[in-house]
Short mmCIF file of C-alpha atoms (C1' of nucleotides) in Angstrom, two decimals:
data_model
loop_
_atom_site.label_atom_id
_atom_site.label_comp_id
_atom_site.label_asym_id
_atom_site.label_seq_id
_atom_site.Cartn_x
_atom_site.Cartn_y
_atom_site.Cartn_z
CA MET A 1 11.93 13.02 33.76
CA THR A 2 11.25 13.75 30.10
CA THR A 3 14.95 13.68 29.18
CA ARG A 4 17.19 11.25 30.96
CA THR A 5 20.38 12.94 29.87
CA ARG A 6 19.95 16.47 28.64
CA ARG A 7 19.80 16.80 24.86
CA ARG A 8 21.61 19.47 22.94
CA ALA A 9 19.75 22.07 20.94
CA ASP A 10 21.10 20.89 17.59
CA ALA A 11 19.89 17.38 18.31
CA GLU A 12 16.43 18.69 19.00
CA ARG A 13 16.51 20.52 15.71
CA SER A 14 17.64 17.42 13.83
CA ILE A 15 14.92 15.33 15.36
CA ALA A 16 12.29 17.91 14.50
CA ARG A 17 13.45 18.04 10.89
CA ILE A 18 13.57 14.27 10.61
CA VAL A 19 10.09 13.82 12.01
CA SER A 20 8.77 16.55 9.77
CA ALA A 21 10.34 14.96 6.71
CA ALA A 22 9.05 11.55 7.75
CA ARG A 23 5.53 12.91 8.04
CA GLU A 24 5.82 14.45 4.63
CA LEU A 25 7.25 11.47 2.80
CA LEU A 26 5.36 8.73 4.60
CA GLY A 27 2.23 10.77 4.04
CA ARG A 28 2.74 10.39 0.33
CA ASP A 29 4.30 6.96 0.18
CA PRO A 30 3.97 4.42 2.98
CA ALA A 31 7.08 2.65 1.71
CA ALA A 32 9.37 5.67 1.79
CA THR A 33 12.88 4.57 2.67
CA ILE A 34 15.06 5.72 5.54
CA ASP A 35 17.50 7.02 2.97
CA LYS A 36 15.05 9.34 1.32
CA ILE A 37 13.65 10.58 4.58
CA ALA A 38 17.12 11.42 5.85
CA ALA A 39 17.92 13.18 2.60
CA ALA A 40 14.67 15.13 2.69
CA ALA A 41 15.41 16.13 6.27
CA GLY A 42 18.82 17.37 5.22
CA VAL A 43 20.70 15.09 7.58
CA GLY A 44 22.91 12.06 7.06
CA ARG A 45 21.47 8.65 7.31
CA MET A 46 23.59 7.90 10.34
CA THR A 47 22.26 10.88 12.18
CA LEU A 48 18.79 9.56 11.67
CA TYR A 49 19.77 6.16 12.97
CA GLY A 50 21.26 7.85 15.99
CA HIS A 51 17.85 9.09 17.01
CA PHE A 52 15.65 6.34 15.60
CA PRO A 53 17.44 3.00 15.77
CA LYS A 54 14.66 1.12 14.00
CA ARG A 55 12.40 2.12 11.18
CA ALA A 56 9.41 1.39 13.37
CA ASP A 57 10.62 3.96 15.88
CA LEU A 58 10.57 6.62 13.23
CA VAL A 59 7.17 5.64 11.90
CA GLU A 60 5.74 5.69 15.37
CA ALA A 61 7.26 9.08 16.10
CA ALA A 62 5.87 10.48 12.87
CA LEU A 63 2.43 9.10 13.56
CA ALA A 64 2.42 10.32 17.14
CA ASP A 65 3.53 13.76 16.04
CA THR A 66 0.84 13.94 13.38
CA LEU A 67 -1.86 12.80 15.75
CA ALA A 68 -0.73 15.22 18.43
CA ASP A 69 -1.10 17.98 15.87
CA GLY A 70 -4.48 16.59 14.98
CA GLU A 71 -5.60 16.48 18.55
CA ARG A 72 -4.56 20.06 19.04
CA THR A 73 -6.44 21.17 15.94
CA LEU A 74 -9.56 19.14 16.57
CA SER A 75 -9.83 19.92 20.25
CA ALA A 76 -10.07 23.57 19.28
CA VAL A 77 -13.18 22.93 17.20
CA ASP A 78 -16.40 24.15 18.72
CA LEU A 79 -18.67 21.12 18.88
CA THR A 80 -21.57 22.81 20.62
CA GLY A 81 -24.77 24.01 19.00
CA ASP A 82 -26.56 22.29 16.16
CA PRO A 83 -24.79 18.95 15.61
CA ARG A 84 -25.01 19.40 11.84
CA ASP A 85 -23.13 22.66 11.95
CA ALA A 86 -20.70 21.25 14.46
CA LEU A 87 -20.10 18.36 12.10
CA ASP A 88 -19.35 20.76 9.27
CA ARG A 89 -16.77 22.49 11.42
CA LEU A 90 -15.25 19.20 12.49
CA LEU A 91 -14.98 17.98 8.92
CA ALA A 92 -13.47 21.23 7.75
CA SER A 93 -10.76 20.92 10.36
CA SER A 94 -10.25 17.23 9.69
CA TRP A 95 -9.76 17.86 6.03
CA GLY A 96 -6.12 18.81 6.04
CA LEU A 97 -5.22 16.18 8.58
CA MET A 98 -6.75 13.33 6.70
CA ALA A 99 -4.78 14.02 3.56
CA GLU A 100 -1.61 13.33 5.47
CA SER A 101 -2.58 10.72 7.98
CA SER A 102 -4.23 8.30 5.58
CA SER A 103 -1.05 7.21 3.92
CA LEU A 104 0.95 7.55 7.10
CA LEU A 105 -1.51 5.29 8.81
CA ALA A 106 -0.94 2.66 6.16
CA ALA A 107 2.76 2.84 6.86
CA ALA A 108 2.13 2.46 10.56
CA GLN A 109 -0.09 -0.55 10.10
CA GLU A 110 2.69 -2.41 8.37
CA VAL A 111 5.17 -1.80 11.12
CA LEU A 112 3.42 -1.24 14.42
CA SER A 113 1.26 -3.59 16.42
CA PRO A 114 -2.47 -3.25 15.73
CA GLY A 115 -3.06 -2.37 19.35
CA ARG A 116 -0.55 0.44 19.28
CA VAL A 117 -2.07 1.93 16.12
CA ARG A 118 -5.54 1.73 17.55
CA GLU A 119 -4.40 3.39 20.71
CA LEU A 120 -2.83 6.26 18.82
CA HIS A 121 -5.65 6.60 16.36
CA GLY A 122 -8.65 6.16 18.57
CA ALA A 123 -9.17 9.72 19.71
CA PRO A 124 -10.36 11.32 16.45
CA ALA A 125 -12.82 8.52 15.80
CA ALA A 126 -14.14 8.79 19.35
CA ARG A 127 -14.69 12.51 18.94
CA LEU A 128 -16.69 11.98 15.77
CA GLU A 129 -18.68 9.17 17.31
CA GLU A 130 -19.53 11.31 20.31
CA LEU A 131 -20.81 14.07 18.07
CA ILE A 132 -22.89 11.70 16.01
CA ARG A 133 -24.38 10.27 19.20
CA ARG A 134 -25.43 13.69 20.34
CA GLY A 135 -26.98 14.41 16.96
CA GLN A 136 -28.88 11.16 17.17
CA SER A 137 -30.25 11.92 20.59
CA GLU A 138 -31.38 15.29 19.35
CA GLY A 139 -33.12 13.68 16.42
CA VAL A 140 -31.17 15.29 13.60
CA PHE A 141 -29.05 12.25 12.70
CA ARG A 142 -30.30 8.88 11.63
CA THR A 143 -30.44 5.96 14.00
CA ASP A 144 -31.35 3.21 11.56
CA LEU A 145 -27.72 2.27 10.87
CA PRO A 146 -25.11 1.15 13.40
CA ILE A 147 -22.98 3.94 14.78
CA GLY A 148 -19.80 2.05 14.00
CA TRP A 149 -20.69 1.96 10.34
CA LEU A 150 -21.59 5.63 10.24
CA VAL A 151 -18.24 6.59 11.72
CA ALA A 152 -16.43 4.33 9.30
CA ALA A 153 -18.40 5.65 6.35
CA VAL A 154 -17.55 9.24 7.17
CA HIS A 155 -13.95 8.21 7.52
CA TYR A 156 -13.86 6.57 4.12
CA LEU A 157 -15.57 9.48 2.42
CA LEU A 158 -13.03 11.84 3.89
CA LYS A 159 -10.17 9.58 2.97
CA GLY A 160 -11.47 9.15 -0.54
CA ALA A 161 -11.80 12.86 -1.03
CA ALA A 162 -8.26 13.34 0.21
CA GLU A 163 -7.08 10.78 -2.29
CA GLU A 164 -8.96 12.45 -5.12
CA GLU A 165 -7.26 15.68 -4.27
CA ARG A 166 -3.84 14.13 -3.95
CA THR A 167 -4.00 12.42 -7.32
CA GLY A 168 -5.76 15.34 -8.91
CA ARG A 169 -8.22 13.00 -10.55
CA LEU A 170 -11.16 15.20 -9.80
CA ASP A 171 -10.88 18.73 -11.10
CA VAL A 172 -13.11 20.13 -8.45
CA ASP A 173 -13.03 23.51 -6.82
CA GLY A 174 -14.58 22.97 -3.44
CA LEU A 175 -13.85 19.43 -2.44
CA PRO A 176 -14.48 20.20 1.25
CA ARG A 177 -17.94 21.44 0.41
CA LEU A 178 -18.71 18.21 -1.40
CA VAL A 179 -17.60 16.20 1.58
CA THR A 180 -19.69 18.11 4.07
CA ALA A 181 -22.73 17.96 1.81
CA SER A 182 -22.27 14.25 1.29
CA VAL A 183 -21.73 13.46 4.94
CA ARG A 184 -24.76 15.50 5.87
CA SER A 185 -26.87 13.45 3.47
CA LEU A 186 -25.38 10.30 4.85
CA LEU A 187 -26.33 11.16 8.41
CA THR A 188 -29.73 12.68 7.77
CA PRO A 189 -32.66 10.44 8.75
CA PRO A 190 -34.24 8.97 5.60
CA ALA A 191 -37.69 10.12 4.60
CA MET B 1 -4.27 -14.47 -34.36
CA THR B 2 -4.80 -14.87 -30.64
CA THR B 3 -2.00 -17.42 -30.31
CA ARG B 4 1.08 -16.97 -32.41
CA THR B 5 2.29 -20.50 -31.82
CA ARG B 6 -0.34 -22.91 -30.63
CA ARG B 7 -0.36 -23.48 -26.88
CA ARG B 8 -0.70 -26.85 -25.31
CA ALA B 9 -3.65 -27.70 -23.09
CA ASP B 10 -1.52 -28.18 -20.00
CA ALA B 11 -0.05 -24.74 -20.48
CA GLU B 12 -3.50 -23.25 -20.62
CA ARG B 13 -4.34 -25.02 -17.42
CA SER B 14 -1.21 -23.80 -15.70
CA ILE B 15 -1.89 -20.24 -16.74
CA ALA B 16 -5.43 -20.44 -15.49
CA ARG B 17 -4.30 -21.76 -12.14
CA ILE B 18 -1.59 -19.13 -11.82
CA VAL B 19 -3.93 -16.27 -12.63
CA SER B 20 -6.50 -17.63 -10.25
CA ALA B 21 -3.96 -17.89 -7.46
CA ALA B 22 -2.65 -14.43 -8.24
CA ARG B 23 -6.15 -13.00 -7.98
CA GLU B 24 -6.62 -14.73 -4.68
CA LEU B 25 -3.34 -13.73 -3.06
CA LEU B 26 -3.03 -10.26 -4.51
CA GLY B 27 -6.59 -9.69 -3.49
CA ARG B 28 -5.56 -10.18 0.10
CA ASP B 29 -2.06 -8.75 0.02
CA PRO B 30 -0.86 -6.36 -2.68
CA ALA B 31 2.73 -7.35 -1.90
CA ALA B 32 2.28 -11.07 -2.38
CA THR B 33 5.44 -12.57 -3.81
CA ILE B 34 5.89 -14.56 -6.99
CA ASP B 35 7.05 -17.44 -4.84
CA LYS B 36 3.89 -17.65 -2.85
CA ILE B 37 1.67 -17.22 -5.86
CA ALA B 38 3.44 -20.04 -7.66
CA ALA B 39 3.14 -22.23 -4.58
CA ALA B 40 -0.54 -21.44 -4.20
CA ALA B 41 -1.09 -22.26 -7.84
CA GLY B 42 0.61 -25.59 -7.36
CA VAL B 43 3.26 -24.91 -9.98
CA GLY B 44 6.97 -24.33 -9.81
CA ARG B 45 8.29 -20.81 -9.76
CA MET B 46 10.00 -21.36 -13.09
CA THR B 47 6.79 -22.39 -14.74
CA LEU B 48 5.27 -19.15 -13.66
CA TYR B 49 8.20 -17.18 -15.09
CA GLY B 50 7.77 -19.06 -18.29
CA HIS B 51 4.36 -17.54 -18.79
CA PHE B 52 4.80 -14.20 -17.06
CA PRO B 53 8.37 -12.96 -17.47
CA LYS B 54 7.86 -9.91 -15.28
CA ARG B 55 5.87 -9.45 -12.13
CA ALA B 56 3.98 -6.64 -13.79
CA ASP B 57 2.79 -9.03 -16.49
CA LEU B 58 1.24 -11.25 -13.88
CA VAL B 59 -0.39 -8.39 -12.03
CA GLU B 60 -1.85 -7.06 -15.21
CA ALA B 61 -3.16 -10.46 -16.22
CA ALA B 62 -4.76 -10.92 -12.81
CA LEU B 63 -6.37 -7.50 -12.92
CA ALA B 64 -7.61 -7.98 -16.45
CA ASP B 65 -9.06 -11.36 -15.58
CA THR B 66 -10.81 -9.98 -12.52
CA LEU B 67 -12.25 -7.08 -14.43
CA ALA B 68 -13.38 -9.32 -17.25
CA ASP B 69 -15.24 -11.40 -14.69
CA GLY B 70 -16.64 -8.20 -13.28
CA GLU B 71 -17.83 -7.03 -16.63
CA ARG B 72 -19.57 -10.31 -17.21
CA THR B 73 -21.29 -10.13 -13.83
CA LEU B 74 -22.25 -6.49 -14.04
CA SER B 75 -23.45 -6.59 -17.60
CA ALA B 76 -25.98 -9.18 -16.49
CA VAL B 77 -27.53 -6.79 -13.99
CA ASP B 78 -30.90 -5.40 -14.93
CA LEU B 79 -30.52 -1.64 -14.88
CA THR B 80 -34.00 -0.79 -16.11
CA GLY B 81 -36.90 0.39 -14.00
CA ASP B 82 -36.61 2.69 -11.02
CA PRO B 83 -32.99 3.90 -10.89
CA ARG B 84 -32.93 3.49 -7.12
CA ASP B 85 -33.83 -0.17 -7.34
CA ALA B 86 -31.45 -0.63 -10.24
CA LEU B 87 -28.73 0.93 -8.12
CA ASP B 88 -29.42 -1.52 -5.32
CA ARG B 89 -29.04 -4.38 -7.73
CA LEU B 90 -25.86 -2.96 -9.18
CA LEU B 91 -24.34 -2.47 -5.74
CA ALA B 92 -25.32 -5.95 -4.64
CA SER B 93 -23.50 -7.40 -7.63
CA SER B 94 -20.54 -5.09 -7.21
CA TRP B 95 -20.13 -6.10 -3.61
CA GLY B 96 -18.30 -9.34 -4.09
CA LEU B 97 -16.14 -7.94 -6.85
CA MET B 98 -15.00 -4.96 -4.87
CA ALA B 99 -13.81 -7.07 -1.97
CA GLU B 100 -11.32 -8.69 -4.28
CA SER B 101 -10.40 -5.95 -6.66
CA SER B 102 -9.64 -3.30 -4.07
CA SER B 103 -6.45 -4.88 -2.88
CA LEU B 104 -5.61 -6.12 -6.32
CA LEU B 105 -6.01 -2.61 -7.63
CA ALA B 106 -3.52 -1.38 -5.07
CA ALA B 107 -1.05 -3.95 -6.33
CA ALA B 108 -1.66 -2.82 -9.87
CA GLN B 109 -1.14 0.82 -9.08
CA GLU B 110 2.33 0.09 -7.78
CA VAL B 111 3.40 -1.72 -10.88
CA LEU B 112 1.37 -0.58 -13.85
CA SER B 113 1.19 2.81 -15.47
CA PRO B 114 -1.70 4.98 -14.27
CA GLY B 115 -3.07 5.12 -17.78
CA ARG B 116 -3.13 1.36 -18.11
CA VAL B 117 -4.96 0.99 -14.78
CA ARG B 118 -7.48 3.59 -15.74
CA GLU B 119 -8.08 1.96 -19.07
CA LEU B 120 -8.72 -1.41 -17.46
CA HIS B 121 -10.82 0.02 -14.70
CA GLY B 122 -12.95 2.49 -16.60
CA ALA B 123 -15.88 0.32 -17.57
CA PRO B 124 -17.46 -0.26 -14.15
CA ALA B 125 -17.27 3.42 -13.29
CA ALA B 126 -18.86 4.33 -16.59
CA ARG B 127 -21.74 1.95 -15.96
CA LEU B 128 -22.40 3.51 -12.58
CA GLU B 129 -22.16 7.00 -13.96
CA GLU B 130 -24.63 6.17 -16.68
CA LEU B 131 -27.13 4.92 -14.15
CA ILE B 132 -26.72 7.95 -11.92
CA ARG B 133 -27.26 10.18 -14.94
CA ARG B 134 -30.52 8.47 -15.73
CA GLY B 135 -31.65 8.80 -12.15
CA GLN B 136 -30.85 12.47 -12.25
CA SER B 137 -32.82 13.06 -15.40
CA GLU B 138 -35.77 11.27 -13.84
CA GLY B 139 -35.51 13.45 -10.79
CA VAL B 140 -34.80 10.79 -8.19
CA PHE B 141 -31.07 11.50 -7.77
CA ARG B 142 -29.53 14.75 -6.69
CA THR B 143 -27.98 17.13 -9.19
CA ASP B 144 -26.40 19.61 -6.80
CA LEU B 145 -23.07 17.79 -6.69
CA PRO B 146 -20.78 16.98 -9.63
CA ILE B 147 -21.34 13.58 -11.15
CA GLY B 148 -17.66 12.74 -10.91
CA TRP B 149 -17.72 13.21 -7.19
CA LEU B 150 -20.83 11.12 -6.76
CA VAL B 151 -19.29 8.24 -8.66
CA ALA B 152 -16.11 8.52 -6.63
CA ALA B 153 -18.02 8.73 -3.35
CA VAL B 154 -19.95 5.56 -4.11
CA HIS B 155 -16.72 3.88 -5.03
CA TYR B 156 -15.05 4.82 -1.77
CA LEU B 157 -18.01 3.76 0.32
CA LEU B 158 -18.01 0.41 -1.37
CA LYS B 159 -14.29 0.06 -1.00
CA GLY B 160 -14.42 1.06 2.64
CA ALA B 161 -17.12 -1.44 3.39
CA ALA B 162 -15.08 -4.14 1.70
CA GLU B 163 -12.13 -3.23 3.84
CA GLU B 164 -14.19 -3.33 7.00
CA GLU B 165 -15.31 -6.78 6.10
CA ARG B 166 -11.84 -7.97 5.22
CA THR B 167 -10.30 -6.79 8.47
CA GLY B 168 -13.33 -7.82 10.46
CA ARG B 169 -13.26 -4.52 12.30
CA LEU B 170 -16.98 -4.10 12.10
CA ASP B 171 -18.96 -6.97 13.50
CA VAL B 172 -21.90 -6.34 11.30
CA ASP B 173 -24.36 -8.78 9.85
CA GLY B 174 -25.62 -7.11 6.72
CA LEU B 175 -22.84 -4.95 5.41
CA PRO B 176 -24.35 -4.88 1.90
CA ARG B 177 -27.56 -3.49 3.30
CA LEU B 178 -25.65 -0.71 5.02
CA VAL B 179 -23.92 0.18 1.79
CA THR B 180 -27.08 0.35 -0.24
CA ALA B 181 -28.84 2.40 2.43
CA SER B 182 -25.90 4.78 2.65
CA VAL B 183 -25.51 5.19 -1.07
CA ARG B 184 -29.21 5.81 -1.43
CA SER B 185 -28.99 8.60 1.12
CA LEU B 186 -25.98 9.97 -0.63
CA LEU B 187 -27.77 10.20 -3.98
CA THR B 188 -31.17 11.34 -2.78
CA PRO B 189 -31.88 15.03 -3.44
CA PRO B 190 -31.56 16.96 -0.18
CA ALA B 191 -34.68 18.43 1.36
"C1'" DG C 1 6.65 -42.95 -31.10
"C1'" DC C 2 8.69 -38.52 -32.20
"C1'" DT C 3 9.08 -33.98 -31.34
"C1'" DA C 4 8.18 -29.72 -29.67
"C1'" DA C 5 6.29 -27.79 -25.84
"C1'" DC C 6 6.05 -27.68 -21.14
"C1'" DT C 7 7.50 -28.38 -16.20
"C1'" DC C 8 10.49 -27.37 -12.66
"C1'" DG C 9 14.76 -27.77 -9.64
"C1'" DT C 10 19.21 -25.62 -8.53
"C1'" DA C 11 22.20 -22.12 -8.80
"C1'" DT C 12 23.37 -17.48 -9.39
"C1'" DA C 13 23.27 -12.43 -10.33
"C1'" DT C 14 21.14 -8.21 -9.08
"C1'" DT C 15 18.84 -4.90 -6.66
"C1'" DC C 16 17.11 -2.71 -2.72
"C1'" DC C 17 16.71 -1.91 1.83
"C1'" DC C 18 17.61 -2.36 6.81
"C1'" DG C 19 20.71 -2.23 10.43
"C1'" DT C 20 25.65 -2.30 12.56
"C1'" DA C 21 30.48 -1.00 13.15
"C1'" DC C 22 34.12 2.13 13.19
"C1'" DG C 23 35.93 6.39 13.30
"C1'" DA C 24 37.01 11.16 12.10
"C1'" DG C 25 35.51 15.74 12.65
"C1'" DC C 26 32.37 19.36 14.41
"C1'" DT C 27 29.73 22.06 17.96
"C1'" DA C 28 27.03 23.28 21.82
"C1'" DA C 29 27.34 24.11 26.64
"C1'" DA C 30 29.62 24.41 31.15
"C1'" DT D 1 38.80 25.60 26.52
"C1'" DT D 2 37.56 21.45 27.56
"C1'" DT D 3 34.43 17.69 26.92
"C1'" DA D 4 30.53 15.29 26.05
"C1'" DG D 5 27.30 15.05 22.69
"C1'" DC D 6 26.32 15.23 17.93
"C1'" DT D 7 27.12 14.75 12.78
"C1'" DC D 8 28.01 11.94 9.11
"C1'" DG D 9 30.91 9.27 5.69
"C1'" DT D 10 32.32 4.66 4.34
"C1'" DA D 11 32.09 0.14 4.63
"C1'" DC D 12 30.07 -4.18 5.65
"C1'" DG D 13 26.68 -7.96 6.52
"C1'" DG D 14 22.21 -9.84 6.07
"C1'" DG D 15 17.71 -10.67 4.19
"C1'" DA D 16 14.22 -10.67 0.85
"C1'" DA D 17 12.67 -10.38 -3.63
"C1'" DT D 18 13.07 -10.19 -8.69
"C1'" DA D 19 14.92 -12.18 -12.62
"C1'" DT D 20 18.25 -15.11 -15.47
"C1'" DA D 21 20.82 -19.34 -16.91
"C1'" DC D 22 21.26 -24.05 -17.52
"C1'" DG D 23 19.62 -28.41 -17.88
"C1'" DA D 24 17.14 -32.66 -17.00
"C1'" DG D 25 12.84 -34.84 -16.94
"C1'" DT D 26 7.83 -35.10 -18.51
"C1'" DT D 27 3.85 -34.79 -21.47
"C1'" DA D 28 0.61 -33.37 -25.05
"C1'" DG D 29 -0.34 -33.70 -29.88
"C1'" DC D 30 0.52 -35.06 -34.46
#
DNA sequence: GCTAACTCGTATATTCCCGTACGAGCTAAA
DNA sequence: TTTAGCTCGTACGGGAATATACGAGTTAGC
């Protein structure tokens, strides 16, 4: 029941290219126009409208596609063993995703209902929170700050680093290393 | 030579009210319209255009005014003594400013040249960097990460916390305390 | 009280974008 | 080869926002 009426192969290809272009452009500029996205996808504007009647439909599709990719990537990360090492691995894998999804998320928040965004975006945060919880119970992560704040703080550090890279403000070689080192400090119990 | 032709008192008052309203609205929504700003300031739209011909002029004036206020506040902070305590004081004072300027900064970045934004925004970052440097030389702050990254990381943590408060996502009592604790961890030399 | 400065409404031009309508031409799939 | 699905151009309408033009009324400051 996935396709009501069967879809032709060329339509599938068009949709894939449109979504890909939308991810790319919306990832850089939340206000990217339908025009530009269609042009970047190499299809006419009307073709795009044929598949995504409203702008919100396209934004949602792009976000869902990105997050599905993210889920696939993150679910492959080995979260067993020392929570600190597991966190490093998780952050390393999150790195590439964050660079794209931060701006895309902003686009989504302008167009989609808050509930819908939360629903789509909840999984990654939950995974991180779960890991932090385990680290806390094993005594290697701090417990003196609320878990919600810790998750948010990690998120903002990651997002900030992604922004630094995107704008090229920081001429730094190993930005991922800085993030992992910083997050580790952030989560380590204070002396 | 500040005023080419002398300005009347009522004009000064109008300008002050407009800038104040612009700071308020742009601080909440980077896309606030001229209309709404004029309405919030209690002046006609045409009066506003009389003083700020282009939208960019108004945004720049609002940003400059906010940062001037910030400079005044931050320059009053006692940065002597233990760098860690000085940092706490600096963050506490930065807290209120950041909540406003984060969204306003976003508005500015859409309208003003990157160089202009940087120029207006450089002072607070420099003050923080100076303090971190002193802490490093006294051995209480870490030196294993580049100073530029540390400054940026503090900035993003602060900004993130401000955003959490604005959206009310985190039902947390003492957000400032969380920020200072987190930043302290971030800057403490790792064991 | 005179004058320049200021306020501010209405109207209008412009620009940009979304979304719809119509229709001609192409192509995959049976 | 037929046909349903797909592509895509052009054109149009609507909305929102910026910015300009004109002009009448009001007020501060000398």
